[in-house]
Amino acid sequence: MRSALANQGLRTLKGLTNNDDLDFDSTWGVLSSSLREIHTKNASNLSFEQLYRNAYKLVLKKKGDALYDKVKAFERDWLLYEVQPQILVVLSACLFASGSGSSATTNTNEQRIAGEKLMKALKQAWEDHNLCMNMTTDVLMYMDRVYCTDNRKPSIFTASMGQFRDYVLRAPIPMVEGVTVAAILFTVILDQIRMEREGEIIDRALIRSCIYMLEGLYEAEDEEESTKLYLTSFEPEFLAASREFYKAEGQSLLRNADAGTFCRHTKKRIAEESDRCRSTLSPLTLSKIKAVIEKEMIKDFMRDVIELPGSGVKFMLDNDRLDELEMVYDLISKVDPKKEELKVAVQRRIVELGTDINGAAKINVQPSAKPPDALENRPDGENRPSLERPINQQTAAAVKWVDDVLLLKEKYDTVLTISFNDDQGLQTAFSRSFTDFINAFDRSSEYLSLFFDENMKKGIKGKTENEVDALLDKGITLLRYIHDKDMFERYYKKHLSRRLLMKRSVSMDAERQMISKMKMEVGNSFTQKIESMFKDMAISEDLSSNYKQHVARLGDPDPRRAELDVNVLTTTMWPLEAMNQSYNEEDARPTCIFPAAVEKIKQGFEKFYLDKHSGRQLHWQTNMGTADLRAYFPDAKTRMKVRELNVSTYAMVVLLLFNDLPTGASYTCEEIQAKTNIPMHELTRNLQSLAVAPKTRVLLKEPMSKDVKSSDRFFFNEGFSSQFTKIKIGVVTSGNKVEDQDERKETEKKNNDTRGGIIEAAIVRIMKQRKELNHQRLITEVIQQLTSRFSPDVTMVKKRIESLIEREYLDRVEDADRPAYRYLA
């Protein structure tokens, strides 16, 4: 409309000259009368072309300044004497009470109605003023374009908006000193917003109209964005009121609600404020009101919410409240990118649960007061006592420890993925917590090895390839957390050696897969000896096959000759000290006296082997072998008198002694020991399995008791019978698979000795490369090199440095500022 009128006026005024007569007072009289008609909404009969011509003439005759001032004065008077009274008349006393802070005693509904009346009145006044000033601006367009521009004065529209601000919004309330219409308006809007926050329905469109008015008014005539009345006057009050509201609400929720409710309510409030800024207030306020909620309800209270007893993060974790944990994560992410409070709470809970798992395992690892009566290598259905054996309890406790840790890991992996969006910082914190409690348990390496041992023997039976792979990956994950990986290697070799020699592994493919995974995790040096063990087994299989062919070529005429399968083990690759626990290293290795027939076979193999490998020595590990015997029991109650017995090598030697005894004759334990030279400890265990275990009692003992004494006598049980044709007679175990304290100390001592050599090798490698290095830097580099294998003790590193100096591998640098060493080639 504005541009149309302007074009029309320009077309009409072509040819106008400076000689036209013009009387300012009469012309202004016409203009002022027309402006009044416009403001009273009676402009239908006005000729806007004529009005534009009159204003144009005044400006052209250099009367622009007078016209500008007259229009401003007219608008001021109109607002002051026409509009302002219309606004003041709708003001109710209850609004003044609200403004003075005593709204609690005022009828809420009456206050609400009065507030809406005020907003409607202001809305109408603002819209009327805008409409009239748009029409007025069209009439005075030439003045704005020429006079205002040349004299750098605000347009008449801009000036009149400032007058509306000063004479309407900032009009003082006669009844209340120091209070303006704007102050009452702000209070009304804030009360409306408070009511909506409390669940009431308000007229959002009406409030939006008033906000639009505030956004259209500025503090200064230059109309900079930052000087909008909305931003300078209303928004600070809105944010201050919101700050107090949410602070009080946060305190109330913390007292009366649980953590989940607090988080849900806070998220709801953020969504509500976002919607309010989009539909009722201004998008300019969105980030600021969010900051208020984040400060007052999240930053100031989230720590207390996380720690709330009975509903905080600990409760959420324990009861799988994944949705609530996700809310906690989302909220704390808004105020703390590192999520420190959440991280600390979750870490603390992981360590607490891990410590409980460790504590339960320590209780189970205590040695039983009862004498051991459990058997190794027991077939299904054979020799099962009514009560679970201590060895099973101990091993089960070790496996349970690993299972519990894996379950805990799986649980928190789920929390990390679903609730914490796989947050990298939290993932690192989780790993640190698992590392802490796993390494706080001094048997973690041993128990993890036992876990693999049990699964390789029977746990993976019936599982698919993918299931086996997943199981091994879980175990490798725990290995990643263990600092002393060399201790794990020691235990793993010990348990693996028994699996390989006793042929207890369910799947050799799974065994090799495990080695491959360990190699990827901790490197080739870790698995080098383990791979050599597998190589020895493969070579031994070929060796046994070649030996059998060799015997066949000799054409031995004895049809009863025993067959021999031998595993030849490389001494430096196998944990032979762990397989020979019946004697001390300081003592001479006991040599078992074999029956003549067996000795002949043994010597035959030695000749065959040493002919092929001259210069080598063979040491027979009698305690690690087994034998299959065919036994005849003449007085058995079953029709079948012959049974096939699978026994240990020591048990075979004992049983073969009874072939030379007449019926009814016996040997004492002491006599058996003298004839076989079997260590008494091993002999006792084997005699218990042959004469005490009720279902494998192929020998009779006098007197019958669980313990074996040197004077006890043993007879061949000619009346032994069993429902099985093949019987596996295990060896009574002398203790649990879990090491006792003495064994543990011995293992640690041997491991420390091994570590000494590894530390020395690392020192020499570093010094050989650096030639000269200060003490602190050498210590640091040694620890860095070895930390993937174990955590070196600084004292041990210092001792190894001193040892190398004594042996002239290193030398101290004289006159150095700090202690330093030089490599001696």
mmCIF file of N, CA and C in Angstrom, residues 7 9-10 47 73 115 143 168 223 252 301 318 463 467 561 579 740 812:
data_model
loop_
_atom_site.group_PDB
_atom_site.id
_atom_site.type_symbol
_atom_site.label_atom_id
_atom_site.label_comp_id
_atom_site.label_asym_id
_atom_site.label_seq_id
_atom_site.Cartn_x
_atom_site.Cartn_y
_atom_site.Cartn_z
ATOM 1 N N ASN A 7 3.849 5.953 -5.568
ATOM 2 C CA ASN A 7 3.934 6.048 -7.028
ATOM 3 C C ASN A 7 2.834 6.950 -7.573
ATOM 4 N N GLY A 9 1.395 9.389 -5.998
ATOM 5 C CA GLY A 9 1.716 10.789 -5.677
ATOM 6 C C GLY A 9 2.777 11.342 -6.606
ATOM 7 N N LEU A 10 3.757 10.557 -6.932
ATOM 8 C CA LEU A 10 4.815 11.032 -7.810
ATOM 9 C C LEU A 10 4.285 11.328 -9.204
ATOM 10 N N SER A 47 -8.357 11.866 0.710
ATOM 11 C CA SER A 47 -7.619 11.753 -0.551
ATOM 12 C C SER A 47 -6.136 11.673 -0.206
ATOM 13 N N ALA A 73 4.796 15.791 17.498
ATOM 14 C CA ALA A 73 3.985 16.348 18.595
ATOM 15 C C ALA A 73 2.567 15.789 18.539
ATOM 16 N N GLY A 115 -5.235 -9.599 33.938
ATOM 17 C CA GLY A 115 -4.023 -9.646 33.124
ATOM 18 C C GLY A 115 -4.344 -9.802 31.660
ATOM 19 N N MET A 143 8.939 13.060 2.971
ATOM 20 C CA MET A 143 9.660 13.638 4.107
ATOM 21 C C MET A 143 10.684 12.638 4.650
ATOM 22 N N VAL A 168 3.272 4.934 26.315
ATOM 23 C CA VAL A 168 2.301 3.874 26.601
ATOM 24 C C VAL A 168 2.920 2.813 27.525
ATOM 25 N N GLU A 223 17.753 1.386 16.368
ATOM 26 C CA GLU A 223 17.097 0.080 16.221
ATOM 27 C C GLU A 223 18.088 -1.074 15.981
ATOM 28 N N SER A 252 12.741 -28.977 45.604
ATOM 29 C CA SER A 252 11.546 -29.740 45.968
ATOM 30 C C SER A 252 11.615 -31.173 45.432
ATOM 31 N N PHE A 301 22.276 -29.825 40.906
ATOM 32 C CA PHE A 301 21.650 -30.933 41.631
ATOM 33 C C PHE A 301 22.045 -32.317 41.131
ATOM 34 N N ASP A 318 22.154 -51.368 39.440
ATOM 35 C CA ASP A 318 21.848 -52.667 40.045
ATOM 36 C C ASP A 318 20.532 -53.244 39.541
ATOM 37 N N LYS A 463 29.423 -76.983 21.763
ATOM 38 C CA LYS A 463 29.234 -75.603 21.323
ATOM 39 C C LYS A 463 29.591 -75.457 19.853
ATOM 40 N N GLU A 467 30.201 -69.939 18.992
ATOM 41 C CA GLU A 467 30.080 -69.883 20.453
ATOM 42 C C GLU A 467 31.445 -70.059 21.116
ATOM 43 N N ARG A 561 53.714 -108.555 24.009
ATOM 44 C CA ARG A 561 54.543 -107.359 24.183
ATOM 45 C C ARG A 561 53.647 -106.113 24.247
ATOM 46 N N MET A 579 54.982 -80.108 36.951
ATOM 47 C CA MET A 579 54.477 -81.475 36.794
ATOM 48 C C MET A 579 55.171 -82.446 37.732
ATOM 49 N N ASP A 740 47.764 -73.663 47.025
ATOM 50 C CA ASP A 740 47.709 -73.173 48.402
ATOM 51 C C ASP A 740 48.748 -72.065 48.558
ATOM 52 N N ARG A 812 78.992 -46.867 35.436
ATOM 53 C CA ARG A 812 78.465 -45.568 35.832
ATOM 54 C C ARG A 812 79.260 -44.455 35.137
#
